[in-house]
Amino acid sequence: MAIREIIILPDKQLRLVSKPIQKVTAEIRQLADDMFETMYDAPGIGLAAIQVAQPLRLITMDLAKKSEEGGEATPQPRVFINPEIISSSEETSVYEEGCLSIPEYYEEVERPAKVRVRFTDLDGKVHEEDAEGLYATCIQHEIDHLNGVLFVDYLSKLKRDRVLKKFTKAAKRAEE
Ligand code: GNR
Ligand code: NI
């Protein structure tokens, strides 16, 4: 296992459309392992392969909540290969979203409250599930990454331009 570097705005790779995975190879398993390690280290609740510069339709997720007593949560690692949203509710919900590729920036985003998702697991088995709450928000955020879409794309042009400018400046400063 290894922690991989998470790419950050304005890296153009974040705008790539990721390619479907044809076969779950040893390399794919290794990538998923590394994505979990990278996601837990960050820490984040989801990660798309493009965030570690691999343009493949692969997502890792763990929505495990810390218990009330503040003890460690039981991990619930999940892998989604070639995920697709096959239906979305009319009803929407608003969540404050963040993204590991846009560090320390949080804004409310409105999305369908419930979605039905179809995906393949690491054993090649196809699943269909209904998602709601944080799961629905997170899977939509991650599938957006596979299509080169970021949550800031749903904000006003003013807010989006402001955050893009801030990260572009920071990247320029880091170059010097
Ligand atoms: O860690 C993350 N938290 C989060 C919170 C609200 C909505 C979406 C997310 S996903 C994010 C990790 C990430 O950037 N995944 O692409
Ligand atoms: Ni993200």
PDB file of C-alpha atoms and ligand atoms in Angstrom:
ATOM      1  CA  MET A   1       0.000   0.000   0.000  1.00  0.00           C
ATOM      2  CA  ALA A   2       1.116   3.527  -0.626  1.00  0.00           C
ATOM      3  CA  ILE A   3      -0.202   7.040  -0.212  1.00  0.00           C
ATOM      4  CA  ARG A   4      -0.416   8.730  -3.610  1.00  0.00           C
ATOM      5  CA  GLU A   5      -0.328  12.464  -4.285  1.00  0.00           C
ATOM      6  CA  ILE A   6      -3.751  14.103  -4.612  1.00  0.00           C
ATOM      7  CA  ILE A   7      -3.886  16.542  -7.522  1.00  0.00           C
ATOM      8  CA  ILE A   8      -5.305  19.976  -6.787  1.00  0.00           C
ATOM      9  CA  LEU A   9      -7.114  22.744  -8.645  1.00  0.00           C
ATOM     10  CA  PRO A  10      -6.211  24.133 -11.240  1.00  0.00           C
ATOM     11  CA  ASP A  11      -4.611  20.841 -12.418  1.00  0.00           C
ATOM     12  CA  LYS A  12      -6.176  20.237 -15.865  1.00  0.00           C
ATOM     13  CA  GLN A  13      -6.295  16.478 -15.306  1.00  0.00           C
ATOM     14  CA  LEU A  14      -9.301  17.099 -13.033  1.00  0.00           C
ATOM     15  CA  ARG A  15     -11.233  17.975 -16.233  1.00  0.00           C
ATOM     16  CA  LEU A  16     -10.536  14.644 -17.976  1.00  0.00           C
ATOM     17  CA  VAL A  17     -13.344  12.190 -18.643  1.00  0.00           C
ATOM     18  CA  SER A  18     -12.164   8.934 -17.047  1.00  0.00           C
ATOM     19  CA  LYS A  19     -12.162   5.651 -19.010  1.00  0.00           C
ATOM     20  CA  PRO A  20     -14.262   2.585 -18.108  1.00  0.00           C
ATOM     21  CA  ILE A  21     -12.404  -0.327 -16.480  1.00  0.00           C
ATOM     22  CA  GLN A  22     -12.601  -3.424 -18.713  1.00  0.00           C
ATOM     23  CA  LYS A  23     -11.116  -5.938 -16.261  1.00  0.00           C
ATOM     24  CA  VAL A  24     -10.226  -5.949 -12.564  1.00  0.00           C
ATOM     25  CA  THR A  25      -6.487  -6.589 -12.807  1.00  0.00           C
ATOM     26  CA  ALA A  26      -3.822  -6.661 -10.085  1.00  0.00           C
ATOM     27  CA  GLU A  27      -3.029  -3.036 -11.026  1.00  0.00           C
ATOM     28  CA  ILE A  28      -6.650  -2.007 -10.407  1.00  0.00           C
ATOM     29  CA  ARG A  29      -6.628  -3.738  -6.991  1.00  0.00           C
ATOM     30  CA  GLN A  30      -3.355  -2.011  -6.153  1.00  0.00           C
ATOM     31  CA  LEU A  31      -4.792   1.340  -7.226  1.00  0.00           C
ATOM     32  CA  ALA A  32      -7.926   0.790  -5.065  1.00  0.00           C
ATOM     33  CA  ASP A  33      -5.705  -0.168  -2.069  1.00  0.00           C
ATOM     34  CA  ASP A  34      -3.607   2.961  -2.543  1.00  0.00           C
ATOM     35  CA  MET A  35      -6.722   5.099  -2.923  1.00  0.00           C
ATOM     36  CA  PHE A  36      -8.039   3.860   0.442  1.00  0.00           C
ATOM     37  CA  GLU A  37      -4.740   4.622   2.122  1.00  0.00           C
ATOM     38  CA  THR A  38      -4.652   8.071   0.496  1.00  0.00           C
ATOM     39  CA  MET A  39      -8.317   8.778   1.372  1.00  0.00           C
ATOM     40  CA  TYR A  40      -7.967   7.727   5.034  1.00  0.00           C
ATOM     41  CA  ASP A  41      -4.742   9.702   5.377  1.00  0.00           C
ATOM     42  CA  ALA A  42      -6.245  12.909   3.922  1.00  0.00           C
ATOM     43  CA  PRO A  43      -8.803  12.309   5.531  1.00  0.00           C
ATOM     44  CA  GLY A  44     -11.777  12.138   3.170  1.00  0.00           C
ATOM     45  CA  ILE A  45     -14.988  10.130   2.797  1.00  0.00           C
ATOM     46  CA  GLY A  46     -14.589   9.477  -0.930  1.00  0.00           C
ATOM     47  CA  LEU A  47     -11.941   9.542  -3.634  1.00  0.00           C
ATOM     48  CA  ALA A  48     -12.070   9.261  -7.430  1.00  0.00           C
ATOM     49  CA  ALA A  49      -9.083   7.730  -9.256  1.00  0.00           C
ATOM     50  CA  ILE A  50      -8.510  10.932 -11.246  1.00  0.00           C
ATOM     51  CA  GLN A  51      -7.692  12.661  -7.946  1.00  0.00           C
ATOM     52  CA  VAL A  52      -4.544  10.515  -7.861  1.00  0.00           C
ATOM     53  CA  ALA A  53      -4.005  11.224 -11.581  1.00  0.00           C
ATOM     54  CA  GLN A  54      -5.458   7.923 -12.875  1.00  0.00           C
ATOM     55  CA  PRO A  55      -8.227   8.626 -15.435  1.00  0.00           C
ATOM     56  CA  LEU A  56     -10.171   5.412 -14.678  1.00  0.00           C
ATOM     57  CA  ARG A  57     -13.805   4.988 -13.578  1.00  0.00           C
ATOM     58  CA  LEU A  58     -12.973   3.869 -10.048  1.00  0.00           C
ATOM     59  CA  ILE A  59     -14.148   5.329  -6.734  1.00  0.00           C
ATOM     60  CA  THR A  60     -13.372   4.486  -3.106  1.00  0.00           C
ATOM     61  CA  MET A  61     -15.696   5.553  -0.295  1.00  0.00           C
ATOM     62  CA  ASP A  62     -16.068   5.137   3.464  1.00  0.00           C
ATOM     63  CA  LEU A  63     -18.972   6.912   5.139  1.00  0.00           C
ATOM     64  CA  ALA A  64     -18.387   5.295   8.562  1.00  0.00           C
ATOM     65  CA  LYS A  65     -19.319   7.708  11.312  1.00  0.00           C
ATOM     66  CA  LYS A  66     -17.402   8.159  14.512  1.00  0.00           C
ATOM     67  CA  SER A  67     -19.515   6.924  17.448  1.00  0.00           C
ATOM     68  CA  GLU A  68     -21.122   9.303  19.934  1.00  0.00           C
ATOM     69  CA  GLU A  69     -18.523   8.355  22.546  1.00  0.00           C
ATOM     70  CA  GLY A  70     -15.823   9.627  20.242  1.00  0.00           C
ATOM     71  CA  GLY A  71     -14.342   6.152  19.764  1.00  0.00           C
ATOM     72  CA  GLU A  72     -12.993   4.909  16.443  1.00  0.00           C
ATOM     73  CA  ALA A  73     -15.626   4.023  13.862  1.00  0.00           C
ATOM     74  CA  THR A  74     -15.731   0.581  12.256  1.00  0.00           C
ATOM     75  CA  PRO A  75     -14.378   1.135   8.730  1.00  0.00           C
ATOM     76  CA  GLN A  76     -16.847   0.602   5.874  1.00  0.00           C
ATOM     77  CA  PRO A  77     -14.611   0.616   2.786  1.00  0.00           C
ATOM     78  CA  ARG A  78     -16.504   0.493  -0.519  1.00  0.00           C
ATOM     79  CA  VAL A  79     -15.287   0.325  -4.107  1.00  0.00           C
ATOM     80  CA  PHE A  80     -17.336   1.430  -7.126  1.00  0.00           C
ATOM     81  CA  ILE A  81     -16.158   0.447 -10.604  1.00  0.00           C
ATOM     82  CA  ASN A  82     -17.830   2.040 -13.658  1.00  0.00           C
ATOM     83  CA  PRO A  83     -20.608   3.528 -11.491  1.00  0.00           C
ATOM     84  CA  GLU A  84     -23.681   5.001 -13.181  1.00  0.00           C
ATOM     85  CA  ILE A  85     -26.637   6.909 -11.830  1.00  0.00           C
ATOM     86  CA  ILE A  86     -29.655   5.207 -13.359  1.00  0.00           C
ATOM     87  CA  SER A  87     -32.305   7.424 -11.773  1.00  0.00           C
ATOM     88  CA  SER A  88     -32.515  10.560  -9.625  1.00  0.00           C
ATOM     89  CA  SER A  89     -35.292  11.936  -7.413  1.00  0.00           C
ATOM     90  CA  GLU A  90     -37.088  15.169  -8.194  1.00  0.00           C
ATOM     91  CA  GLU A  91     -36.636  16.027  -4.539  1.00  0.00           C
ATOM     92  CA  THR A  92     -33.320  17.736  -3.831  1.00  0.00           C
ATOM     93  CA  SER A  93     -31.200  18.259  -0.736  1.00  0.00           C
ATOM     94  CA  VAL A  94     -28.458  20.696   0.154  1.00  0.00           C
ATOM     95  CA  TYR A  95     -25.148  19.615   1.693  1.00  0.00           C
ATOM     96  CA  GLU A  96     -22.039  21.584   2.499  1.00  0.00           C
ATOM     97  CA  GLU A  97     -19.473  19.934   0.240  1.00  0.00           C
ATOM     98  CA  GLY A  98     -15.724  19.899   0.236  1.00  0.00           C
ATOM     99  CA  CYS A  99     -13.195  18.284  -2.101  1.00  0.00           C
ATOM    100  CA  LEU A 100      -9.687  16.994  -1.444  1.00  0.00           C
ATOM    101  CA  SER A 101      -8.686  18.566  -4.791  1.00  0.00           C
ATOM    102  CA  ILE A 102      -9.941  21.977  -3.558  1.00  0.00           C
ATOM    103  CA  PRO A 103      -8.575  21.918   0.007  1.00  0.00           C
ATOM    104  CA  GLU A 104     -10.201  23.948   2.779  1.00  0.00           C
ATOM    105  CA  TYR A 105     -13.005  25.287   0.600  1.00  0.00           C
ATOM    106  CA  TYR A 106     -16.597  24.410   1.519  1.00  0.00           C
ATOM    107  CA  GLU A 107     -19.881  25.488  -0.042  1.00  0.00           C
ATOM    108  CA  GLU A 108     -23.467  24.306  -0.067  1.00  0.00           C
ATOM    109  CA  VAL A 109     -24.518  22.356  -3.165  1.00  0.00           C
ATOM    110  CA  GLU A 110     -28.041  21.295  -4.126  1.00  0.00           C
ATOM    111  CA  ARG A 111     -28.392  17.877  -5.750  1.00  0.00           C
ATOM    112  CA  PRO A 112     -31.054  15.168  -6.159  1.00  0.00           C
ATOM    113  CA  ALA A 113     -31.772  13.828  -2.657  1.00  0.00           C
ATOM    114  CA  LYS A 114     -31.987  10.173  -3.803  1.00  0.00           C
ATOM    115  CA  VAL A 115     -30.307   8.338  -6.648  1.00  0.00           C
ATOM    116  CA  ARG A 116     -30.200   4.742  -7.851  1.00  0.00           C
ATOM    117  CA  VAL A 117     -26.650   3.687  -8.676  1.00  0.00           C
ATOM    118  CA  ARG A 118     -25.356   0.727 -10.682  1.00  0.00           C
ATOM    119  CA  PHE A 119     -21.719  -0.304 -10.282  1.00  0.00           C
ATOM    120  CA  THR A 120     -19.326  -3.248 -10.418  1.00  0.00           C
ATOM    121  CA  ASP A 121     -17.314  -4.432  -7.379  1.00  0.00           C
ATOM    122  CA  LEU A 122     -13.756  -5.816  -7.239  1.00  0.00           C
ATOM    123  CA  ASP A 123     -15.123  -9.341  -7.845  1.00  0.00           C
ATOM    124  CA  GLY A 124     -16.730  -8.173 -11.091  1.00  0.00           C
ATOM    125  CA  LYS A 125     -20.224  -8.468  -9.602  1.00  0.00           C
ATOM    126  CA  VAL A 126     -22.766  -5.846 -10.710  1.00  0.00           C
ATOM    127  CA  HIS A 127     -24.870  -4.148  -8.007  1.00  0.00           C
ATOM    128  CA  GLU A 128     -27.764  -1.699  -7.937  1.00  0.00           C
ATOM    129  CA  GLU A 129     -28.434   0.356  -4.833  1.00  0.00           C
ATOM    130  CA  ASP A 130     -30.632   3.217  -3.688  1.00  0.00           C
ATOM    131  CA  ALA A 131     -28.628   6.016  -2.095  1.00  0.00           C
ATOM    132  CA  GLU A 132     -29.863   8.862   0.040  1.00  0.00           C
ATOM    133  CA  GLY A 133     -28.423  11.334   2.540  1.00  0.00           C
ATOM    134  CA  LEU A 134     -24.637  11.691   2.562  1.00  0.00           C
ATOM    135  CA  TYR A 135     -24.259   8.532   0.440  1.00  0.00           C
ATOM    136  CA  ALA A 136     -26.326  10.112  -2.365  1.00  0.00           C
ATOM    137  CA  THR A 137     -24.361  13.366  -2.189  1.00  0.00           C
ATOM    138  CA  CYS A 138     -20.993  11.621  -2.081  1.00  0.00           C
ATOM    139  CA  ILE A 139     -21.646   9.208  -4.969  1.00  0.00           C
ATOM    140  CA  GLN A 140     -22.852  12.112  -7.152  1.00  0.00           C
ATOM    141  CA  HIS A 141     -19.768  14.177  -6.200  1.00  0.00           C
ATOM    142  CA  GLU A 142     -17.489  11.234  -7.075  1.00  0.00           C
ATOM    143  CA  ILE A 143     -19.216  10.311 -10.365  1.00  0.00           C
ATOM    144  CA  ASP A 144     -18.903  13.985 -11.327  1.00  0.00           C
ATOM    145  CA  HIS A 145     -15.115  13.626 -10.909  1.00  0.00           C
ATOM    146  CA  LEU A 146     -15.186  10.729 -13.424  1.00  0.00           C
ATOM    147  CA  ASN A 147     -16.781  13.159 -15.880  1.00  0.00           C
ATOM    148  CA  GLY A 148     -14.381  16.040 -15.196  1.00  0.00           C
ATOM    149  CA  VAL A 149     -16.952  17.943 -13.126  1.00  0.00           C
ATOM    150  CA  LEU A 150     -16.158  19.638  -9.781  1.00  0.00           C
ATOM    151  CA  PHE A 151     -18.606  20.813  -7.114  1.00  0.00           C
ATOM    152  CA  VAL A 152     -17.562  24.431  -7.722  1.00  0.00           C
ATOM    153  CA  ASP A 153     -19.183  24.082 -11.176  1.00  0.00           C
ATOM    154  CA  TYR A 154     -22.564  24.282  -9.391  1.00  0.00           C
ATOM    155  CA  LEU A 155     -21.766  27.592  -7.678  1.00  0.00           C
ATOM    156  CA  SER A 156     -22.290  31.082  -9.067  1.00  0.00           C
ATOM    157  CA  LYS A 157     -19.717  32.233 -11.630  1.00  0.00           C
ATOM    158  CA  LEU A 158     -18.536  34.809  -9.093  1.00  0.00           C
ATOM    159  CA  LYS A 159     -17.773  32.183  -6.421  1.00  0.00           C
ATOM    160  CA  ARG A 160     -16.275  29.734  -8.930  1.00  0.00           C
ATOM    161  CA  ASP A 161     -13.984  32.355 -10.472  1.00  0.00           C
ATOM    162  CA  ARG A 162     -12.934  33.512  -7.000  1.00  0.00           C
ATOM    163  CA  VAL A 163     -11.888  30.020  -5.854  1.00  0.00           C
ATOM    164  CA  LEU A 164     -10.201  29.223  -9.183  1.00  0.00           C
ATOM    165  CA  LYS A 165      -8.208  32.457  -8.974  1.00  0.00           C
ATOM    166  CA  LYS A 166      -7.140  31.729  -5.391  1.00  0.00           C
ATOM    167  CA  PHE A 167      -5.854  28.241  -6.308  1.00  0.00           C
ATOM    168  CA  THR A 168      -4.197  29.469  -9.528  1.00  0.00           C
ATOM    169  CA  LYS A 169      -2.309  32.116  -7.519  1.00  0.00           C
ATOM    170  CA  ALA A 170      -1.308  29.561  -4.868  1.00  0.00           C
ATOM    171  CA  ALA A 171       0.014  27.209  -7.598  1.00  0.00           C
ATOM    172  CA  LYS A 172       2.055  30.058  -9.149  1.00  0.00           C
ATOM    173  CA  ARG A 173       3.511  30.949  -5.768  1.00  0.00           C
ATOM    174  CA  ALA A 174       4.448  27.291  -5.159  1.00  0.00           C
ATOM    175  CA  GLU A 175       6.340  27.295  -8.484  1.00  0.00           C
ATOM    176  CA  GLU A 176       8.734  30.047  -7.422  1.00  0.00           C
TER     177      GLU A 176
HETATM  178  O1  GNR B   1     -14.041  14.096   1.922  1.00  0.00           O
HETATM  179  C1  GNR B   1     -14.958  14.567   1.250  1.00  0.00           C
HETATM  180  N1  GNR B   1     -16.059  15.048   1.874  1.00  0.00           N
HETATM  181  C2  GNR B   1     -17.223  15.406   1.213  1.00  0.00           C
HETATM  182  C3  GNR B   1     -18.171  16.132   1.908  1.00  0.00           C
HETATM  183  C4  GNR B   1     -19.361  16.495   1.302  1.00  0.00           C
HETATM  184  C5  GNR B   1     -19.598  16.137  -0.010  1.00  0.00           C
HETATM  185  C6  GNR B   1     -18.649  15.424  -0.721  1.00  0.00           C
HETATM  186  C7  GNR B   1     -17.473  15.059  -0.117  1.00  0.00           C
HETATM  187  S1  GNR B   1     -16.308  14.132  -1.006  1.00  0.00           S
HETATM  188  C8  GNR B   1     -14.836  14.655  -0.227  1.00  0.00           C
HETATM  189  C9  GNR B   1     -13.627  13.901  -0.764  1.00  0.00           C
HETATM  190  C10 GNR B   1     -13.465  14.190  -2.241  1.00  0.00           C
HETATM  191  O2  GNR B   1     -12.984  15.199  -2.677  1.00  0.00           O
HETATM  192  N2  GNR B   1     -13.922  13.296  -3.067  1.00  0.00           N
HETATM  193  O3  GNR B   1     -13.860  13.500  -4.384  1.00  0.00           O
HETATM  194 NI    NI B   2     -13.883  15.646  -4.645  1.00  0.00          NI
END
